[in-house]
Amino acid sequence: MQELGYLKESASQTAGPYVHIGCMPSYVGLDGVYPENLGRTMLGEGVKGQQITIEGQVVDGTGTPLKDAMVEIWQADAAGLYNSPSERRGQADPAFSGWGRQATDADSGLFTFETIKPGAVPWTDGRMQAPHISFWIVARGINLGLNTRLYFEDEAEANDADPLLARIEHRNRVKTLIAKKTDAGYRFDIHLQGPDETVFFDL
Amino acid sequence: MSNAVRETGAFFPRDREWHPKALTPGYKTSVARSPQKAPISFGNSLSEITGPTFGHGLLGPLDDDLILNFAREGESAIGERIIVHGRLLDERAKPVRGALLEFWQANAGGRYRHKKDAYLAPLDPNFGGCGRTITDEDGYYAFRTIKPGPYPWPNGVNDWRPSHIHFSVFGDGFAQRLITQMYFEGDPHIPLCPIVNTIPDKTAIDLLTARLDMNATIPMDTRAYKFDIVLRGRRQTHFENRPEGM
């Protein structure tokens, strides 16, 4: 019998406590190697759409916010197009990177993203998904990066029709994916464990 | 970058028996940071299939040279000079081109340039410990550094990390995003390490262990270690959604 010949994905290992050295060196005072931290700025000159601030914490099972995590986000532009070569439907806004990277602050544990509200993107069957932002969280003690999504509190109708949110059996957990509207923008806390554990995805 | 024929299929599912589980009590920090509920699985949508890309214009001339990129003029980092090189492939063994790799590591004495690292080994004034590169058309990458030292860490009473280099890897889609660590052939700390041992399968550990590659050394100058990295493969879409009779 022939071998299928597939390779195995490299096994994940924790990002550890010093992930910032590699991914955001200026954040830990390691200046002079790169001009600036990658992913720090998502918005270019003349970016289209509603600019928003997203703030939150990543909280462990004891209720303690992580102060050494790194959070990355990936989202569509205001028209629902991704700034990616795999995007075949049209040209995304060149002034919007779609990708951001921030640390959870060493004192407050807060992460903050200055971005825009994404447009809707179709699901695999062509139905529209509610506007959402993909999150990826790595830290000391996290062996495999965690994937989740942020949805918006003020998009209730779209959220109710979202094909992915509809797959969540425990309806009382859907709220863990909904960012709350605040004066400053949106608040999105991620709970790694406990009664409010965020819904994570195997995607 | 020629990406005219970039594929857009969904990714193969992740083998969660192969990756470390979230809860690995031997690595104590995982206990309070591991989700306890089952993750929700779904087929990739555009949000997972697409991902950020980074142009070669991002890179400075010394980004792939940790021996020099933090060193004072005319000086260089202390330690065993090594080249780390290899290919970034997907599970179908296709090269992943134009992908950003970022790496970080301790210095030759096992000390990180980070305010939280209190290990008594000295900092090297000429070593920062970060670098990055972008894979070429064959998925090939290379960088130059010094071999990091092993170091003790607060987990058990006497746990030491093997020498290792951290890798952050981007693929073509956000669902391929991966962080891992590279170990060195022959390091006796590998089987003793609680973080290594979060990986259930010894074969998976072996695949994170780089081998000495004498063919890639620079004689009388720098030794080399070869380390291939594999990201999730893409489903081929030739016959998907094709109307009957076509």
Short mmCIF file of C-alpha atoms in Angstrom, two decimals:
data_model
loop_
_atom_site.label_atom_id
_atom_site.label_comp_id
_atom_site.label_asym_id
_atom_site.label_seq_id
_atom_site.Cartn_x
_atom_site.Cartn_y
_atom_site.Cartn_z
CA MET A 1 0.00 0.00 0.00
CA GLN A 2 1.28 3.50 -0.78
CA GLU A 3 1.94 6.09 1.91
CA LEU A 4 -0.35 9.14 1.80
CA GLY A 5 2.73 11.25 2.35
CA TYR A 6 1.14 14.02 4.39
CA LEU A 7 3.38 15.83 6.84
CA LYS A 8 2.26 16.56 10.40
CA GLU A 9 1.77 20.15 11.53
CA SER A 10 4.57 21.23 13.87
CA ALA A 11 3.36 20.81 17.44
CA SER A 12 2.58 24.06 19.24
CA GLN A 13 4.53 25.20 22.28
CA THR A 14 3.71 28.01 24.68
CA ALA A 15 4.72 31.54 23.69
CA GLY A 16 6.18 31.83 27.21
CA PRO A 17 6.60 34.98 29.30
CA TYR A 18 9.02 36.66 26.86
CA VAL A 19 6.90 36.60 23.69
CA HIS A 20 7.25 40.40 23.52
CA ILE A 21 10.99 40.12 22.85
CA GLY A 22 10.26 38.40 19.57
CA CYS A 23 7.00 40.01 18.54
CA MET A 24 6.91 43.49 20.07
CA PRO A 25 10.44 44.30 21.25
CA SER A 26 9.92 48.04 21.91
CA TYR A 27 7.19 47.12 24.39
CA VAL A 28 9.87 45.60 26.64
CA GLY A 29 12.41 48.35 26.01
CA LEU A 30 14.29 46.45 23.34
CA ASP A 31 14.71 49.39 20.98
CA GLY A 32 16.82 49.85 17.91
CA VAL A 33 16.29 46.46 16.29
CA TYR A 34 13.08 47.28 14.37
CA PRO A 35 11.68 50.72 13.50
CA GLU A 36 8.38 49.93 15.26
CA ASN A 37 6.36 47.05 16.64
CA LEU A 38 4.50 45.18 13.94
CA GLY A 39 0.70 45.41 14.14
CA ARG A 40 0.75 48.40 16.49
CA THR A 41 -1.11 50.55 13.95
CA MET A 42 -3.97 49.20 11.85
CA LEU A 43 -5.26 52.48 10.46
CA GLY A 44 -3.61 54.35 7.61
CA GLU A 45 -4.27 57.79 6.17
CA GLY A 46 -7.85 58.10 4.89
CA VAL A 47 -9.08 54.77 6.26
CA LYS A 48 -12.74 54.15 5.48
CA GLY A 49 -15.32 53.26 8.12
CA GLN A 50 -16.26 53.94 11.71
CA GLN A 51 -13.17 54.13 13.92
CA ILE A 52 -13.59 52.30 17.21
CA THR A 53 -11.53 51.43 20.29
CA ILE A 54 -11.68 47.91 21.69
CA GLU A 55 -10.47 47.36 25.22
CA GLY A 56 -10.45 44.31 27.43
CA GLN A 57 -8.61 41.90 29.67
CA VAL A 58 -7.74 38.23 29.46
CA VAL A 59 -8.70 36.71 32.81
CA ASP A 60 -7.50 33.38 34.26
CA GLY A 61 -9.45 30.85 36.33
CA THR A 62 -8.68 32.65 39.59
CA GLY A 63 -10.09 35.94 38.26
CA THR A 64 -6.62 37.42 37.77
CA PRO A 65 -6.00 39.35 34.53
CA LEU A 66 -3.02 38.11 32.49
CA LYS A 67 -0.27 40.71 32.34
CA ASP A 68 2.01 38.82 29.96
CA ALA A 69 -0.32 37.80 27.13
CA MET A 70 -0.20 38.82 23.49
CA VAL A 71 -3.41 39.30 21.53
CA GLU A 72 -3.74 39.42 17.75
CA ILE A 73 -6.84 40.35 15.81
CA TRP A 74 -7.81 39.85 12.17
CA GLN A 75 -10.83 41.45 10.56
CA ALA A 76 -12.42 42.66 7.35
CA ASP A 77 -12.52 46.32 6.32
CA ALA A 78 -15.65 48.47 6.48
CA ALA A 79 -16.92 46.93 3.22
CA GLY A 80 -16.41 43.36 4.47
CA LEU A 81 -13.26 42.70 2.43
CA TYR A 82 -10.07 41.17 3.85
CA ASN A 83 -6.70 42.75 3.09
CA SER A 84 -5.26 39.39 2.02
CA PRO A 85 -4.08 37.75 -1.22
CA SER A 86 -6.67 35.01 -0.54
CA GLU A 87 -9.46 37.60 -0.84
CA ARG A 88 -10.89 37.08 -4.34
CA ARG A 89 -14.03 39.22 -4.13
CA GLY A 90 -12.40 42.62 -4.55
CA GLN A 91 -9.74 45.02 -3.35
CA ALA A 92 -9.84 45.81 0.36
CA ASP A 93 -9.21 49.34 1.66
CA PRO A 94 -5.41 49.74 1.30
CA ALA A 95 -5.43 52.13 4.28
CA PHE A 96 -6.59 49.34 6.60
CA SER A 97 -4.26 46.46 7.46
CA GLY A 98 -6.93 44.24 9.02
CA TRP A 99 -4.37 42.80 11.44
CA GLY A 100 -3.40 44.09 14.87
CA ARG A 101 -1.15 42.92 17.68
CA GLN A 102 -1.12 44.20 21.26
CA ALA A 103 0.12 43.12 24.66
CA THR A 104 -2.03 42.91 27.76
CA ASP A 105 -0.54 45.73 29.81
CA ALA A 106 2.05 44.73 32.42
CA ASP A 107 0.26 46.81 35.10
CA SER A 108 -3.44 46.84 34.21
CA GLY A 109 -3.71 43.73 32.05
CA LEU A 110 -5.67 45.77 29.50
CA PHE A 111 -5.28 45.32 25.76
CA THR A 112 -6.41 48.15 23.47
CA PHE A 113 -6.98 48.10 19.71
CA GLU A 114 -7.68 51.18 17.61
CA THR A 115 -9.50 49.80 14.60
CA ILE A 116 -12.65 50.20 12.52
CA LYS A 117 -15.95 48.39 12.68
CA PRO A 118 -15.78 45.55 10.14
CA GLY A 119 -18.36 44.97 7.45
CA ALA A 120 -20.17 41.65 7.13
CA VAL A 121 -18.44 38.69 5.47
CA PRO A 122 -20.19 35.67 3.95
CA TRP A 123 -20.28 32.23 5.60
CA THR A 124 -19.29 29.10 3.68
CA ASP A 125 -22.81 28.76 2.23
CA GLY A 126 -23.10 32.39 1.15
CA ARG A 127 -25.28 33.58 4.05
CA MET A 128 -23.91 36.70 5.72
CA GLN A 129 -22.11 36.42 9.05
CA ALA A 130 -22.59 39.16 11.60
CA PRO A 131 -19.72 41.68 11.74
CA HIS A 132 -16.97 40.10 13.83
CA ILE A 133 -13.27 40.24 14.65
CA SER A 134 -11.14 37.08 14.96
CA PHE A 135 -8.97 36.95 18.09
CA TRP A 136 -5.88 34.84 18.77
CA ILE A 137 -4.44 34.76 22.29
CA VAL A 138 -1.03 33.42 23.32
CA ALA A 139 0.73 33.59 26.69
CA ARG A 140 2.75 31.72 29.25
CA GLY A 141 0.67 28.70 30.29
CA ILE A 142 -1.27 28.60 27.00
CA ASN A 143 0.07 25.60 25.08
CA LEU A 144 -1.82 26.22 21.83
CA GLY A 145 -2.96 29.69 20.79
CA LEU A 146 -6.65 30.26 21.57
CA ASN A 147 -9.04 31.31 18.82
CA THR A 148 -12.22 33.20 19.54
CA ARG A 149 -14.34 35.94 17.96
CA LEU A 150 -15.69 39.30 19.02
CA TYR A 151 -19.22 40.26 17.94
CA PHE A 152 -20.85 43.64 18.60
CA GLU A 153 -23.62 44.27 21.13
CA ASP A 154 -25.26 46.84 18.84
CA GLU A 155 -25.61 44.34 15.97
CA ALA A 156 -28.30 42.25 17.68
CA GLU A 157 -30.23 41.47 14.51
CA ALA A 158 -27.16 40.32 12.61
CA ASN A 159 -25.94 38.36 15.64
CA ASP A 160 -29.29 36.55 15.86
CA ALA A 161 -28.87 35.45 12.23
CA ASP A 162 -25.15 34.57 12.48
CA PRO A 163 -24.52 30.97 11.35
CA LEU A 164 -21.61 30.41 13.74
CA LEU A 165 -23.31 31.84 16.83
CA ALA A 166 -26.29 29.61 15.95
CA ARG A 167 -24.06 26.53 16.36
CA ILE A 168 -23.43 27.24 20.03
CA GLU A 169 -25.57 24.74 21.90
CA HIS A 170 -25.39 26.42 25.31
CA ARG A 171 -27.25 29.65 24.50
CA ASN A 172 -26.18 31.26 27.78
CA ARG A 173 -22.56 31.18 26.51
CA VAL A 174 -23.19 33.23 23.36
CA LYS A 175 -22.87 36.40 25.43
CA THR A 176 -19.19 35.59 26.08
CA LEU A 177 -18.53 36.56 22.43
CA ILE A 178 -20.44 39.85 22.46
CA ALA A 179 -18.46 43.04 23.11
CA LYS A 180 -20.30 45.60 25.22
CA LYS A 181 -20.76 49.15 24.00
CA THR A 182 -19.09 51.71 26.26
CA ASP A 183 -18.43 55.45 26.11
CA ALA A 184 -14.95 54.73 24.80
CA GLY A 185 -15.98 52.12 22.22
CA TYR A 186 -16.31 48.43 23.04
CA ARG A 187 -15.28 46.30 25.99
CA PHE A 188 -14.41 42.64 25.39
CA ASP A 189 -13.11 40.52 28.24
CA ILE A 190 -11.84 37.02 27.58
CA HIS A 191 -12.23 34.46 30.38
CA LEU A 192 -9.98 31.43 30.09
CA GLN A 193 -11.95 29.42 32.69
CA GLY A 194 -14.81 29.55 35.14
CA PRO A 195 -18.54 30.17 34.87
CA ASP A 196 -18.01 32.91 32.26
CA GLU A 197 -15.47 30.92 30.20
CA THR A 198 -15.31 32.44 26.72
CA VAL A 199 -16.35 30.22 23.83
CA PHE A 200 -13.18 29.20 22.00
CA PHE A 201 -13.07 27.71 18.53
CA ASP A 202 -11.36 24.75 16.92
CA LEU A 203 -11.15 26.27 13.48
CA MET B 1 5.91 37.87 -4.67
CA SER B 2 4.22 35.74 -7.31
CA ASN B 3 1.03 34.50 -5.76
CA ALA B 4 -1.06 34.28 -8.88
CA VAL B 5 -2.25 30.77 -8.07
CA ARG B 6 -2.73 31.13 -4.33
CA GLU B 7 -5.13 28.46 -3.11
CA THR B 8 -8.17 29.38 -1.09
CA GLY B 9 -9.36 26.01 0.23
CA ALA B 10 -10.18 25.39 3.88
CA PHE B 11 -7.41 24.04 6.10
CA PHE B 12 -7.10 20.45 7.26
CA PRO B 13 -8.49 20.11 10.78
CA ARG B 14 -5.93 20.43 13.54
CA ASP B 15 -4.95 17.12 15.19
CA ARG B 16 -5.65 18.01 18.80
CA GLU B 17 -4.19 14.71 20.03
CA TRP B 18 -0.87 15.73 18.49
CA HIS B 19 -0.69 19.25 19.92
CA PRO B 20 -0.35 19.73 23.69
CA LYS B 21 -3.62 19.68 25.59
CA ALA B 22 -4.62 22.97 27.25
CA LEU B 23 -4.42 21.42 30.74
CA THR B 24 -0.93 19.99 31.38
CA PRO B 25 -0.46 20.00 35.19
CA GLY B 26 3.28 19.29 34.94
CA TYR B 27 3.51 22.80 33.48
CA LYS B 28 1.88 24.54 36.42
CA THR B 29 0.94 27.84 34.76
CA SER B 30 -1.39 25.94 32.42
CA VAL B 31 -3.66 24.92 35.31
CA ALA B 32 -5.44 28.29 35.70
CA ARG B 33 -5.00 29.33 32.05
CA SER B 34 -6.53 26.32 30.29
CA PRO B 35 -10.08 26.46 28.94
CA GLN B 36 -12.19 23.64 30.42
CA LYS B 37 -15.03 23.52 27.92
CA ALA B 38 -14.83 21.91 24.50
CA PRO B 39 -13.94 24.29 21.68
CA ILE B 40 -16.63 24.73 19.01
CA SER B 41 -15.54 23.28 15.66
CA PHE B 42 -16.63 24.68 12.32
CA GLY B 43 -15.48 24.62 8.72
CA ASN B 44 -13.30 27.57 7.78
CA SER B 45 -15.00 30.68 6.46
CA LEU B 46 -13.20 33.54 4.73
CA SER B 47 -12.31 34.90 8.18
CA GLU B 48 -10.07 31.87 8.81
CA ILE B 49 -8.86 31.24 5.22
CA THR B 50 -7.51 34.77 4.76
CA GLY B 51 -4.66 36.22 6.75
CA PRO B 52 -2.22 39.09 6.87
CA THR B 53 0.85 39.08 4.64
CA PHE B 54 4.07 41.00 5.06
CA GLY B 55 6.27 42.28 2.28
CA HIS B 56 10.03 41.84 2.10
CA GLY B 57 10.22 45.63 2.37
CA LEU B 58 9.48 45.20 6.06
CA LEU B 59 12.90 43.69 6.71
CA GLY B 60 15.99 45.61 7.73
CA PRO B 61 19.45 44.36 6.70
CA LEU B 62 20.24 42.82 10.12
CA ASP B 63 16.78 41.50 11.04
CA ASP B 64 17.98 37.94 10.35
CA ASP B 65 21.31 38.35 12.16
CA LEU B 66 21.01 38.17 15.95
CA ILE B 67 24.79 38.17 16.27
CA LEU B 68 24.92 41.74 14.98
CA ASN B 69 21.45 43.32 15.22
CA PHE B 70 21.89 44.54 18.81
CA ALA B 71 25.68 44.77 18.84
CA ARG B 72 27.78 47.89 19.10
CA GLU B 73 29.76 48.93 16.05
CA GLY B 74 32.61 46.45 15.52
CA GLU B 75 31.44 44.06 18.28
CA SER B 76 29.25 40.96 18.23
CA ALA B 77 27.22 38.72 20.53
CA ILE B 78 29.05 36.18 22.70
CA GLY B 79 28.34 32.49 22.17
CA GLU B 80 28.46 29.58 19.76
CA ARG B 81 27.88 31.01 16.29
CA ILE B 82 25.15 29.10 14.45
CA ILE B 83 22.99 29.35 11.36
CA VAL B 84 19.41 28.08 11.75
CA HIS B 85 17.82 27.25 8.42
CA GLY B 86 15.12 25.12 6.86
CA ARG B 87 11.86 25.17 4.99
CA LEU B 88 8.35 26.23 5.90
CA LEU B 89 5.98 23.68 4.38
CA ASP B 90 2.34 22.82 4.69
CA GLU B 91 1.00 19.33 5.44
CA ARG B 92 0.85 18.63 1.69
CA ALA B 93 4.61 19.38 1.65
CA LYS B 94 4.04 22.51 -0.42
CA PRO B 95 6.32 25.45 0.36
CA VAL B 96 4.70 28.34 2.23
CA ARG B 97 6.11 31.38 0.45
CA GLY B 98 6.45 34.93 1.66
CA ALA B 99 5.64 33.98 5.25
CA LEU B 100 6.86 36.01 8.19
CA LEU B 101 8.90 34.16 10.82
CA GLU B 102 9.81 35.88 14.07
CA PHE B 103 12.19 34.36 16.60
CA TRP B 104 13.36 35.12 20.10
CA GLN B 105 15.75 33.49 22.52
CA ALA B 106 17.94 33.74 25.60
CA ASN B 107 21.61 34.64 25.28
CA ALA B 108 24.50 32.15 25.47
CA GLY B 109 24.25 32.10 29.28
CA GLY B 110 20.49 31.43 29.28
CA ARG B 111 19.38 35.00 30.13
CA TYR B 112 16.67 36.96 28.32
CA ARG B 113 16.83 40.71 27.83
CA HIS B 114 13.56 41.21 29.74
CA LYS B 115 12.88 42.96 33.02
CA LYS B 116 11.08 39.90 34.39
CA ASP B 117 14.07 37.59 33.86
CA ALA B 118 16.03 37.59 37.10
CA TYR B 119 18.32 34.63 36.33
CA LEU B 120 21.83 35.42 37.57
CA ALA B 121 23.56 34.70 34.26
CA PRO B 122 24.78 38.03 32.86
CA LEU B 123 23.20 39.98 30.04
CA ASP B 124 25.34 40.27 26.93
CA PRO B 125 25.51 43.98 26.01
CA ASN B 126 25.74 42.97 22.36
CA PHE B 127 22.76 40.59 22.27
CA GLY B 128 19.07 41.56 22.15
CA GLY B 129 17.56 38.20 21.25
CA CYS B 130 15.00 38.94 18.54
CA GLY B 131 15.04 38.48 14.78
CA ARG B 132 12.75 37.95 11.83
CA THR B 133 12.76 36.90 8.20
CA ILE B 134 10.36 36.08 5.36
CA THR B 135 10.42 32.76 3.49
CA ASP B 136 11.49 32.76 -0.15
CA GLU B 137 9.83 31.18 -3.21
CA ASP B 138 10.84 27.69 -2.00
CA GLY B 139 9.57 28.32 1.53
CA TYR B 140 13.21 28.48 2.62
CA TYR B 141 14.47 30.63 5.47
CA ALA B 142 17.76 31.15 7.31
CA PHE B 143 19.05 33.31 10.12
CA ARG B 144 22.25 33.66 12.12
CA THR B 145 22.46 33.71 15.89
CA ILE B 146 24.29 32.29 18.87
CA LYS B 147 23.20 29.07 20.55
CA PRO B 148 21.03 29.98 23.57
CA GLY B 149 21.91 28.51 26.95
CA PRO B 150 19.63 26.36 29.12
CA TYR B 151 18.19 28.11 32.16
CA PRO B 152 16.28 27.37 35.36
CA TRP B 153 12.65 28.43 35.69
CA PRO B 154 10.19 28.51 38.56
CA ASN B 155 7.94 25.48 38.04
CA GLY B 156 9.25 22.52 40.03
CA VAL B 157 12.08 23.01 42.51
CA ASN B 158 14.77 22.31 39.92
CA ASP B 159 13.34 22.58 36.40
CA TRP B 160 15.61 23.73 33.57
CA ARG B 161 14.57 24.59 30.03
CA PRO B 162 16.61 22.93 27.30
CA SER B 163 18.35 25.32 24.90
CA HIS B 164 15.58 26.55 22.63
CA ILE B 165 14.56 29.22 20.14
CA HIS B 166 10.95 30.45 20.01
CA PHE B 167 9.30 30.74 16.59
CA SER B 168 6.19 32.72 15.66
CA VAL B 169 4.91 31.68 12.23
CA PHE B 170 2.35 33.18 9.85
CA GLY B 171 0.95 31.16 6.97
CA ASP B 172 -1.49 32.19 4.25
CA GLY B 173 -4.52 32.11 6.55
CA PHE B 174 -5.14 33.26 10.11
CA ALA B 175 -6.14 29.68 11.05
CA GLN B 176 -2.55 28.57 10.35
CA ARG B 177 -1.10 30.92 12.96
CA LEU B 178 1.39 29.01 15.12
CA ILE B 179 3.92 29.57 17.87
CA THR B 180 6.37 26.81 18.69
CA GLN B 181 9.89 26.20 19.99
CA MET B 182 12.95 24.64 18.40
CA TYR B 183 15.24 22.36 20.41
CA PHE B 184 18.77 21.15 19.67
CA GLU B 185 19.79 17.59 18.85
CA GLY B 186 21.42 15.78 21.74
CA ASP B 187 20.29 18.12 24.55
CA PRO B 188 19.80 15.95 27.67
CA HIS B 189 17.28 18.48 29.07
CA ILE B 190 14.72 17.75 26.34
CA PRO B 191 13.15 14.63 27.92
CA LEU B 192 13.23 16.24 31.39
CA CYS B 193 11.39 19.44 30.48
CA PRO B 194 7.75 19.90 31.62
CA ILE B 195 7.04 22.28 28.71
CA VAL B 196 8.44 19.84 26.14
CA ASN B 197 6.46 17.09 27.85
CA THR B 198 3.17 18.91 27.31
CA ILE B 199 3.48 17.30 23.83
CA PRO B 200 2.01 13.81 24.14
CA ASP B 201 3.77 12.14 21.19
CA LYS B 202 7.54 11.61 21.16
CA THR B 203 7.57 11.83 17.36
CA ALA B 204 6.10 15.35 17.60
CA ILE B 205 8.91 16.28 20.03
CA ASP B 206 11.53 14.84 17.67
CA LEU B 207 10.07 17.00 14.89
CA LEU B 208 10.77 20.12 16.99
CA THR B 209 14.40 19.05 17.48
CA ALA B 210 16.82 20.57 14.97
CA ARG B 211 19.77 18.52 13.74
CA LEU B 212 23.34 19.60 13.27
CA ASP B 213 23.74 20.16 9.52
CA MET B 214 27.42 20.03 8.62
CA ASN B 215 26.65 20.67 4.94
CA ALA B 216 25.30 24.13 5.78
CA THR B 217 28.13 25.20 8.06
CA ILE B 218 30.62 27.88 7.14
CA PRO B 219 34.03 26.23 7.74
CA MET B 220 36.10 27.85 10.49
CA ASP B 221 33.23 30.28 11.18
CA THR B 222 29.67 29.09 11.96
CA ARG B 223 27.92 25.74 12.50
CA ALA B 224 24.39 25.10 11.24
CA TYR B 225 21.18 23.48 12.49
CA LYS B 226 18.37 22.49 10.14
CA PHE B 227 14.79 23.05 11.29
CA ASP B 228 11.77 22.51 9.04
CA ILE B 229 8.41 23.87 10.15
CA VAL B 230 5.05 22.52 9.00
CA LEU B 231 1.77 24.45 8.93
CA ARG B 232 -1.74 23.13 8.34
CA GLY B 233 -2.41 21.94 4.78
CA ARG B 234 -5.17 23.27 2.52
CA ARG B 235 -8.00 21.23 1.11
CA GLN B 236 -7.95 21.18 -2.67
CA THR B 237 -11.13 22.55 -4.14
CA HIS B 238 -11.06 21.20 -7.69
CA PHE B 239 -14.39 19.39 -7.51
CA GLU B 240 -16.20 21.38 -4.83
CA ASN B 241 -19.48 23.12 -5.69
CA ARG B 242 -19.33 21.88 -9.26
CA PRO B 243 -22.82 21.55 -10.74
CA GLU B 244 -23.74 17.98 -11.73
CA GLY B 245 -23.09 17.27 -15.42
CA MET B 246 -20.18 19.70 -15.69
#
